Coordinates of C-alpha atoms in Angstrom, one line a residue:
M1 CA 56.6 53.7 93.6
S2 CA 60.1 53.0 92.3
D3 CA 61.5 55.0 89.4
K4 CA 61.9 53.6 86.0
L5 CA 65.6 53.4 85.2
M6 CA 67.7 53.0 82.0
S7 CA 70.9 51.1 82.3
Y8 CA 73.9 53.3 83.0
E9 CA 75.7 52.1 79.9
K10 CA 72.7 53.0 77.6
A11 CA 72.2 56.3 79.4
T12 CA 75.8 57.4 78.8
E13 CA 75.6 56.3 75.2
R14 CA 72.4 58.1 74.5
F15 CA 72.8 61.3 76.5
D16 CA 75.5 63.9 77.5
P17 CA 75.5 64.7 81.3
V18 CA 76.1 68.1 82.7
L19 CA 76.9 68.5 86.4
G20 CA 76.8 71.3 88.9
L21 CA 78.0 71.0 92.5
E22 CA 77.3 73.3 95.4
V23 CA 79.6 72.3 98.3
H24 CA 79.0 73.7 101.8
V25 CA 81.8 73.6 104.3
E26 CA 81.3 74.5 108.0
L27 CA 84.2 76.7 109.1
G28 CA 86.2 75.8 112.2
T29 CA 85.9 79.1 114.0
K30 CA 85.5 79.3 117.7
T31 CA 82.3 81.3 117.4
K32 CA 79.4 81.6 115.0
M33 CA 79.2 83.8 111.9
F34 CA 77.4 86.8 113.4
D35 CA 77.5 86.3 117.2
A36 CA 79.5 85.0 120.1
A37 CA 77.7 81.7 120.5
P38 CA 80.1 78.7 120.5
N39 CA 80.7 76.9 117.2
A40 CA 80.9 73.4 118.5
F41 CA 79.6 69.9 117.7
G42 CA 77.7 67.5 119.9
G43 CA 76.3 69.7 122.7
E44 CA 72.9 69.3 124.2
P45 CA 70.2 70.6 121.9
N46 CA 69.7 74.4 121.9
T47 CA 72.6 75.2 124.3
Y48 CA 74.9 76.9 121.8
I49 CA 72.5 79.8 121.1
T50 CA 72.2 83.5 121.7
P51 CA 69.5 86.1 121.0
V52 CA 71.3 86.8 117.7
S53 CA 71.3 83.2 116.5
L54 CA 67.7 82.9 117.5
G55 CA 66.8 86.1 115.5
L56 CA 65.2 87.8 118.5
P57 CA 64.1 91.4 118.0
G58 CA 66.6 94.2 118.8
C59 CA 69.7 92.1 118.3
L60 CA 72.3 93.1 115.7
P61 CA 74.8 90.8 114.0
V62 CA 78.5 91.4 113.8
V63 CA 80.7 89.7 111.1
N64 CA 83.2 87.1 112.4
K65 CA 86.6 88.3 111.0
R66 CA 88.1 84.9 111.3
A67 CA 85.3 83.5 109.1
V68 CA 86.1 86.1 106.5
E69 CA 89.8 85.2 106.6
Y70 CA 88.9 81.5 106.2
A71 CA 86.7 82.3 103.2
I72 CA 89.6 84.2 101.6
R73 CA 91.9 81.2 102.3
I74 CA 89.5 78.9 100.5
G75 CA 89.2 81.3 97.6
L76 CA 93.0 81.6 97.2
A77 CA 93.4 77.8 97.4
L78 CA 90.8 77.5 94.6
N79 CA 92.6 80.0 92.4
C80 CA 89.7 82.5 92.8
Q81 CA 89.6 86.3 92.4
I82 CA 89.1 87.9 95.8
A83 CA 86.5 90.7 95.8
E84 CA 87.7 94.2 96.9
Y85 CA 84.1 94.8 98.0
C86 CA 81.3 92.4 98.9
R87 CA 78.2 92.4 101.0
F88 CA 75.7 90.1 102.6
A89 CA 72.1 89.6 101.5
R90 CA 68.9 88.2 103.1
K91 CA 67.7 85.0 101.5
N92 CA 64.0 84.8 102.5
Y93 CA 62.2 81.6 103.1
F94 CA 59.8 80.0 105.5
Y95 CA 61.0 76.9 107.3
P96 CA 61.6 76.4 111.1
D97 CA 65.4 75.8 110.8
L98 CA 66.0 79.6 111.1
T99 CA 63.6 81.4 113.4
K100 CA 64.0 84.8 111.7
A101 CA 62.6 83.4 108.4
F102 CA 65.7 84.4 106.3
Q103 CA 69.2 83.2 105.9
T104 CA 72.1 85.7 105.9
S105 CA 74.0 84.8 102.8
Q106 CA 75.7 86.5 99.8
Y107 CA 74.0 86.9 96.5
D108 CA 75.3 89.0 93.6
E109 CA 78.5 90.2 95.4
P110 CA 80.3 87.1 96.7
I111 CA 83.7 87.3 98.4
C112 CA 85.4 84.9 95.9
Y113 CA 84.7 84.3 92.2
D114 CA 86.1 82.9 89.0
G115 CA 88.3 80.1 90.2
W116 CA 89.3 76.6 89.1
L117 CA 90.4 73.3 90.6
D118 CA 92.2 70.4 88.8
V119 CA 90.8 67.0 89.8
E120 CA 92.7 63.8 89.3
L121 CA 90.9 60.5 88.7
E122 CA 92.1 57.0 89.5
D123 CA 93.8 56.5 86.2
G124 CA 95.6 59.8 86.3
T125 CA 93.1 61.7 84.1
V126 CA 92.8 65.3 85.1
Y127 CA 89.6 67.3 84.8
R128 CA 89.6 71.1 85.4
V129 CA 86.4 72.1 87.3
E130 CA 85.7 75.8 87.0
I131 CA 84.4 77.7 90.1
E132 CA 81.6 80.2 89.6
R133 CA 81.8 81.6 93.2
A134 CA 82.5 81.0 96.8
H135 CA 80.4 82.9 99.2
M136 CA 79.9 83.3 103.0
E137 CA 76.6 82.5 104.7
E138 CA 75.2 81.1 108.0
D139 CA 74.1 77.5 108.5
A140 CA 70.6 76.6 109.5
G141 CA 69.4 74.6 112.5
K142 CA 68.8 70.9 112.4
N143 CA 65.2 69.5 112.1
T144 CA 64.3 66.1 113.4
H145 CA 61.0 64.8 112.2
I146 CA 59.3 62.3 114.5
G147 CA 57.2 59.6 112.9
G148 CA 56.6 59.4 109.2
E149 CA 58.8 57.7 106.6
D150 CA 62.6 57.9 106.5
G151 CA 62.7 60.7 109.0
R152 CA 61.2 63.1 106.4
I153 CA 58.7 65.8 107.2
Q154 CA 56.1 64.1 105.1
G155 CA 53.8 62.1 107.4
A156 CA 55.7 63.1 110.5
D157 CA 53.7 63.4 113.8
H158 CA 55.7 66.4 114.9
S159 CA 59.1 68.0 114.4
L160 CA 61.9 69.0 116.8
V161 CA 64.5 71.8 116.0
D162 CA 68.0 72.1 117.4
Y163 CA 69.4 75.6 116.8
N164 CA 72.9 74.8 117.9
R165 CA 74.0 74.8 114.2
A166 CA 72.0 77.9 113.4
G167 CA 74.5 80.7 112.6
V168 CA 77.5 78.5 112.2
P169 CA 79.8 80.0 109.5
L170 CA 79.6 78.4 106.1
V171 CA 81.3 78.9 102.8
E172 CA 79.4 77.6 99.8
I173 CA 81.4 76.8 96.7
V174 CA 79.4 76.8 93.4
T175 CA 80.8 75.3 90.2
K176 CA 80.2 76.4 86.7
P177 CA 78.5 73.7 84.6
I178 CA 80.8 70.7 84.5
T179 CA 80.7 69.3 81.0
G180 CA 82.7 66.7 79.0
T181 CA 82.7 64.0 81.7
G182 CA 80.6 61.4 79.8
D183 CA 80.4 58.1 81.6
R184 CA 82.9 59.3 84.2
A185 CA 80.5 61.9 85.6
P186 CA 79.9 60.2 88.9
E187 CA 83.7 59.7 89.4
V188 CA 84.5 63.3 88.6
A189 CA 81.8 64.6 91.0
A190 CA 83.1 62.5 93.9
A191 CA 86.8 63.2 93.1
Y192 CA 86.0 67.0 93.1
V193 CA 84.5 66.9 96.5
R194 CA 87.2 64.7 97.9
T195 CA 89.8 67.1 96.6
L196 CA 88.0 70.0 98.2
R197 CA 87.8 68.1 101.5
D198 CA 91.6 67.6 101.4
I199 CA 92.1 71.3 100.7
F200 CA 89.9 72.4 103.6
R201 CA 91.9 70.3 106.0
A202 CA 95.2 71.3 104.6
I203 CA 94.6 75.0 104.9
G204 CA 93.1 74.7 108.4
V205 CA 89.6 76.1 107.8
S206 CA 87.6 73.0 108.8
E207 CA 87.9 69.5 110.1
A208 CA 85.8 68.6 107.0
R209 CA 84.3 65.5 108.6
M210 CA 81.6 64.5 106.3
E211 CA 80.0 62.1 108.8
R212 CA 79.4 65.1 111.0
G213 CA 77.9 67.2 108.2
N214 CA 81.0 69.6 108.1
V215 CA 81.0 69.1 104.3
R216 CA 77.7 68.7 102.4
A217 CA 77.1 68.7 98.6
D218 CA 74.0 69.7 96.6
V219 CA 74.3 67.7 93.4
N220 CA 72.8 69.1 90.2
V221 CA 72.4 66.8 87.2
S222 CA 70.9 67.3 83.8
L223 CA 71.1 65.5 80.5
R224 CA 71.1 66.6 76.8
D225 CA 71.2 64.7 73.6
N226 CA 74.6 66.2 72.4
P227 CA 77.4 68.3 73.9
E228 CA 76.4 71.1 71.4
D229 CA 72.8 71.3 72.6
P230 CA 71.5 73.7 75.3
M231 CA 71.6 72.3 78.8
G232 CA 68.6 70.3 79.9
T233 CA 66.4 70.7 82.9
R234 CA 68.3 70.0 86.1
T235 CA 67.5 68.4 89.4
E236 CA 69.2 69.2 92.7
T237 CA 69.8 66.5 95.2
K238 CA 70.3 68.2 98.6
N239 CA 72.8 67.6 101.4
V240 CA 74.7 64.5 100.2
N241 CA 77.4 64.0 102.8
S242 CA 79.6 61.1 101.5
F243 CA 81.8 60.5 98.5
R244 CA 80.0 57.3 97.7
G245 CA 76.6 59.1 98.1
I246 CA 77.7 61.7 95.6
E247 CA 78.8 59.1 93.1
K248 CA 75.5 57.1 93.5
T249 CA 73.4 60.3 93.3
V250 CA 74.9 61.2 89.9
R251 CA 74.6 57.7 88.6
Y252 CA 71.0 57.3 89.7
E253 CA 69.8 60.6 88.4
M254 CA 71.4 60.0 85.0
R255 CA 69.6 56.6 84.8
R256 CA 66.3 58.1 86.0
Q257 CA 66.4 61.1 83.8
A258 CA 67.5 59.1 80.7
A259 CA 64.5 56.7 81.1
I260 CA 62.1 59.7 81.3
L261 CA 63.6 61.5 78.3
A262 CA 63.8 58.3 76.2
E263 CA 60.0 58.0 76.5
G264 CA 59.4 61.6 75.5
G265 CA 58.8 62.8 79.0
K266 CA 60.0 66.0 80.6
I267 CA 62.3 66.4 83.6
V268 CA 60.8 68.4 86.5
Q269 CA 63.1 71.0 87.9
E270 CA 63.0 70.1 91.6
T271 CA 65.0 69.3 94.7
R272 CA 65.5 65.7 95.6
H273 CA 66.5 63.6 98.6
Y274 CA 69.3 61.0 98.6
H275 CA 68.7 57.7 100.4
A276 CA 71.9 56.0 101.5
A277 CA 70.3 52.7 102.2
D278 CA 69.6 51.9 98.5
G279 CA 71.5 54.7 96.6
T280 CA 68.3 56.2 95.2
T281 CA 66.8 59.7 95.2
S282 CA 63.2 60.8 95.7
S283 CA 61.3 63.9 94.9
G284 CA 61.3 66.8 97.4
R285 CA 59.8 70.0 96.1
E286 CA 59.9 72.0 92.9
K287 CA 63.1 73.9 92.7
S288 CA 62.9 77.6 93.6
D289 CA 64.6 80.2 91.4
A290 CA 66.7 83.0 92.9
E291 CA 63.8 85.5 92.6
D292 CA 61.6 83.2 94.8
Y293 CA 63.9 84.0 97.7
R294 CA 63.5 87.7 97.3
Y295 CA 67.1 88.5 98.0
F296 CA 67.9 92.0 99.1
P297 CA 71.0 93.6 100.8
E298 CA 71.3 92.9 104.5
P299 CA 70.6 96.2 106.2
D300 CA 72.1 95.3 109.5
L301 CA 75.6 94.5 108.2
V302 CA 78.2 96.8 106.6
P303 CA 79.9 95.7 103.4
V304 CA 83.1 93.7 103.6
A305 CA 86.2 95.2 101.9
P306 CA 89.3 93.1 102.5
S307 CA 92.4 95.2 101.8
R308 CA 94.9 93.9 99.2
E309 CA 97.6 93.9 101.9
W310 CA 95.5 91.6 104.1
V311 CA 94.7 89.3 101.2
E312 CA 98.4 89.0 100.4
E313 CA 99.2 88.2 104.1
I314 CA 96.7 85.4 103.9
R315 CA 98.1 84.2 100.6
K316 CA 101.6 84.0 102.1
S317 CA 100.4 82.1 105.2
L318 CA 98.8 79.3 103.1
P319 CA 100.5 76.0 103.9
E320 CA 101.5 73.4 101.3
L321 CA 98.5 72.4 99.3
P322 CA 97.5 68.7 99.0
A323 CA 98.8 68.2 95.4
V324 CA 102.3 69.5 96.3
R325 CA 102.3 67.6 99.6
R326 CA 101.5 64.3 97.8
K327 CA 104.4 64.8 95.5
R328 CA 106.7 65.4 98.5
L329 CA 105.4 62.4 100.4
Q330 CA 105.7 60.2 97.4
G331 CA 109.4 61.0 97.3
V332 CA 109.8 60.4 101.0
W333 CA 107.8 57.2 101.1
G334 CA 109.2 55.8 97.9
F335 CA 105.9 54.7 96.4
T336 CA 105.2 54.4 92.7
D337 CA 102.9 56.8 90.8
I338 CA 100.2 54.1 90.7
E339 CA 100.6 53.3 94.4
M340 CA 100.4 56.9 95.4
R341 CA 97.3 57.5 93.2
D342 CA 95.6 54.5 94.8
I343 CA 96.4 56.0 98.2
V344 CA 95.0 59.4 97.2
N345 CA 91.8 57.9 95.7
A346 CA 91.2 55.9 98.8
G347 CA 91.5 59.0 101.0
A348 CA 94.4 57.4 102.9
V349 CA 97.2 60.1 102.6
D350 CA 96.5 61.6 106.0
L351 CA 96.0 58.2 107.6
I352 CA 99.3 56.8 106.3
E353 CA 101.1 60.0 107.3
E354 CA 99.7 59.9 110.8
T355 CA 100.6 56.2 111.1
V356 CA 104.1 56.9 110.0
S357 CA 104.3 59.7 112.6
A358 CA 103.1 57.2 115.2
G359 CA 106.3 55.3 114.7
T360 CA 106.1 52.8 111.8
D361 CA 107.3 52.7 108.2
A362 CA 105.3 53.9 105.2
G363 CA 105.2 50.4 103.7
G364 CA 103.7 48.8 106.8
A365 CA 101.2 51.6 107.1
R366 CA 100.2 51.3 103.5
K367 CA 99.9 47.5 103.7
W368 CA 97.1 47.7 106.3
W369 CA 95.2 50.8 105.3
M370 CA 95.2 49.8 101.6
G371 CA 94.8 46.1 102.3
E372 CA 92.6 44.6 105.1
I373 CA 91.1 47.8 106.4
A374 CA 90.2 49.0 102.9
R375 CA 88.7 45.6 102.2
L376 CA 86.5 45.8 105.3
A377 CA 85.6 49.5 104.5
K378 CA 84.4 48.5 101.1
G379 CA 82.3 45.7 102.5
E380 CA 80.6 48.2 104.9
E381 CA 80.4 50.9 102.2
K382 CA 82.4 53.3 104.4
D383 CA 85.3 55.6 103.7
L384 CA 88.6 54.7 105.4
E385 CA 88.4 57.5 107.8
E386 CA 85.0 56.3 109.0
M387 CA 86.5 53.0 110.2
A388 CA 86.8 52.7 114.0
I389 CA 90.6 52.2 114.0
T390 CA 93.2 55.0 114.4
P391 CA 96.6 55.5 112.8
A392 CA 98.2 54.9 116.3
Q393 CA 96.5 51.6 116.5
V394 CA 97.6 50.6 113.0
A395 CA 101.2 51.5 114.0
E396 CA 100.9 49.3 117.1
L397 CA 99.6 46.5 115.0
Q398 CA 102.5 46.7 112.6
H399 CA 104.9 46.7 115.6
L400 CA 103.4 43.5 116.9
V401 CA 104.0 41.9 113.5
E402 CA 107.5 43.2 113.2
D403 CA 108.3 41.9 116.8
G404 CA 107.1 38.5 115.8
K405 CA 104.2 38.4 118.3
I406 CA 101.6 38.0 115.5
N407 CA 101.7 37.2 111.8
D408 CA 99.8 38.8 109.0
K409 CA 97.0 36.3 109.2
L410 CA 96.5 36.9 112.9
A411 CA 96.8 40.7 112.4
K412 CA 93.6 40.5 110.4
Q413 CA 91.8 39.0 113.4
V414 CA 93.3 41.8 115.5
I415 CA 91.9 44.4 113.2
A416 CA 88.5 42.8 113.4
G417 CA 88.8 43.0 117.2
V418 CA 89.8 46.7 117.2
L419 CA 86.9 47.5 114.9
A420 CA 84.5 45.6 117.2
G421 CA 85.6 47.8 120.1
E422 CA 87.6 45.2 122.0
G423 CA 90.5 47.6 122.7
N424 CA 93.9 48.4 121.2
P425 CA 95.8 45.8 119.2
G426 CA 97.9 44.5 122.2
E427 CA 94.7 44.2 124.3
V428 CA 93.0 42.3 121.5
V429 CA 95.9 39.9 121.1
K430 CA 95.9 39.0 124.8
A431 CA 92.1 38.8 125.1
R432 CA 91.8 36.5 122.1
G433 CA 95.0 34.5 122.7
L434 CA 96.4 35.3 119.3
E435 CA 100.2 35.4 120.0
V436 CA 102.3 33.4 117.5
V437 CA 103.1 30.0 118.9
S438 CA 106.8 30.2 119.9
D439 CA 107.0 26.9 121.7
T440 CA 109.4 24.9 119.5
G441 CA 108.3 21.6 121.1
A442 CA 104.7 22.2 120.1
L443 CA 105.7 23.2 116.6
E444 CA 107.9 20.1 116.2
T445 CA 105.1 17.9 117.2
A446 CA 102.8 19.4 114.6
V447 CA 105.5 19.2 111.9
K448 CA 106.2 15.5 112.6
Q449 CA 102.5 14.7 112.5
A450 CA 102.0 16.5 109.2
I451 CA 105.0 14.6 107.7
A452 CA 103.7 11.2 109.0
D453 CA 100.2 11.9 107.6
N454 CA 101.4 13.0 104.1
P455 CA 104.1 10.5 102.8
D456 CA 103.3 11.3 99.1
V457 CA 104.0 15.0 99.7
V458 CA 107.2 14.1 101.6
A459 CA 108.3 12.0 98.6
K460 CA 107.8 15.0 96.2
I461 CA 109.8 17.3 98.5
K462 CA 112.7 14.9 98.7
G463 CA 112.5 14.5 94.9
G464 CA 113.2 18.2 94.5
K465 CA 109.7 19.7 94.3
M466 CA 110.2 22.2 97.1
A467 CA 106.9 24.0 96.3
A468 CA 105.2 20.9 97.8
I469 CA 106.2 22.2 101.2
G470 CA 103.1 24.3 101.0
A471 CA 100.9 21.2 101.2
L472 CA 102.4 20.5 104.6
M473 CA 102.0 24.0 105.8
G474 CA 98.2 23.8 105.7
P475 CA 97.7 21.1 108.3
I476 CA 100.4 22.5 110.6
M477 CA 98.8 26.0 110.5
K478 CA 95.4 24.3 111.2
A479 CA 96.9 22.5 114.2
T480 CA 98.3 25.7 115.6
R481 CA 95.1 27.8 114.8
G482 CA 97.2 29.9 112.3
Q483 CA 99.4 31.1 115.1
A484 CA 102.7 29.5 113.9
D485 CA 105.3 31.6 112.2
A486 CA 105.5 30.4 108.6
G487 CA 109.3 30.8 108.4
T488 CA 109.9 28.9 111.5
V489 CA 107.6 26.1 110.4
K490 CA 109.4 25.8 107.0
S491 CA 112.7 25.6 108.7
L492 CA 111.5 22.8 111.0
I493 CA 110.1 20.9 108.0
M494 CA 113.5 21.1 106.2
K495 CA 115.3 20.0 109.4
E496 CA 113.0 17.1 110.0
L497 CA 113.4 15.9 106.4
G498 CA 117.2 16.3 106.6
L499 CA 117.3 18.8 103.8

């Protein structure tokens, strides 16, 4: 049964939203958090495992020093305090994604705490999101439920578990309550996670590919009547792994909760599932409190006490952070503030920089990423980086345009061919026969025919209305299947009319 929803406009007029985001990032270490099993993506199920990651008796974990370093890098980039002493804890629960029936995490003594991150929205508005903590933990295995509805465990005939991911190092970043966002709550949530994603990549701790689950967000939403009121009961939508999904989750939960509260109902504190197909959420289970997990210090691991000298070494090794880099690139590329903000919000900074590195100019790179490719991505509800075209291919496309082999109209067909898997731009041009018509004789024939068929237009042009040339361009382009160069055609028209 579908949920009753209030319109988003009414929900934001009637209630004040409070958000909380828990972002999990898989660290790009060579091995897992507590053992020597490979930390890799895409292997055959249950091949990247050891007795430790399977939780077999008699096996002791050892902390991955590189993972600790990466956690500190994240904390420093998020303006956090770095703990002089922290320790791991066992988070006990019963589910088949970890065979030992507990997750090794951190509880009351995280490695990073009390940070903040400034998040810029599309119009330049900046929200400061305060960070409660960033702690280390291990990832769980991946369950695949066979049968049932939507791949969920409810109604499944049986379940399969792949433990390749079990034990992969994670850092979980938990915000303090995010207030004061009003009707921009969905936008703030998505922008926050996008900013985090950019930081993870910039400081080299993760590939942060959301489509692979490298970055996942648990989205907490609650409503209250007024900003001065106590916070309402929250729901937590688990494992949302796209910016659009985060935005839709917040919007849907606000509408759903508003409808319940407006009728005098109560919000159930629960975990929920996000459905990408229609942008809705559905009930999972009642939300557990911390005491339900029976946390206690991990007896098999010693505490972690990073020295101040080591922390300072890590701080000095941090590269240019995204906000600083964008300012620099804007100066190099010569884009306006609005153009650069659009590029940032579209997630195109890296794509454009890589396209420029592949040998084209920034203007040409921006034209395609922010134009035709962005249009197609929006239609498919994908992020730009999910589109099946690479910066090198976009650079090749721009070179074909600059060399006069194709025009902008034909380039759009080439992009479609690349996205369809037909090869690189040059290969698509050849396979589809898309090269610009350079045969002057063929163009002259098309021009003469258009002039003969449109005497009224010719009279206007000769009378000084040069804009009327556009009326002749249409039939000429149609005759050449859009493969004529517009500048060449215009010159031939002028020549034929003696102008």
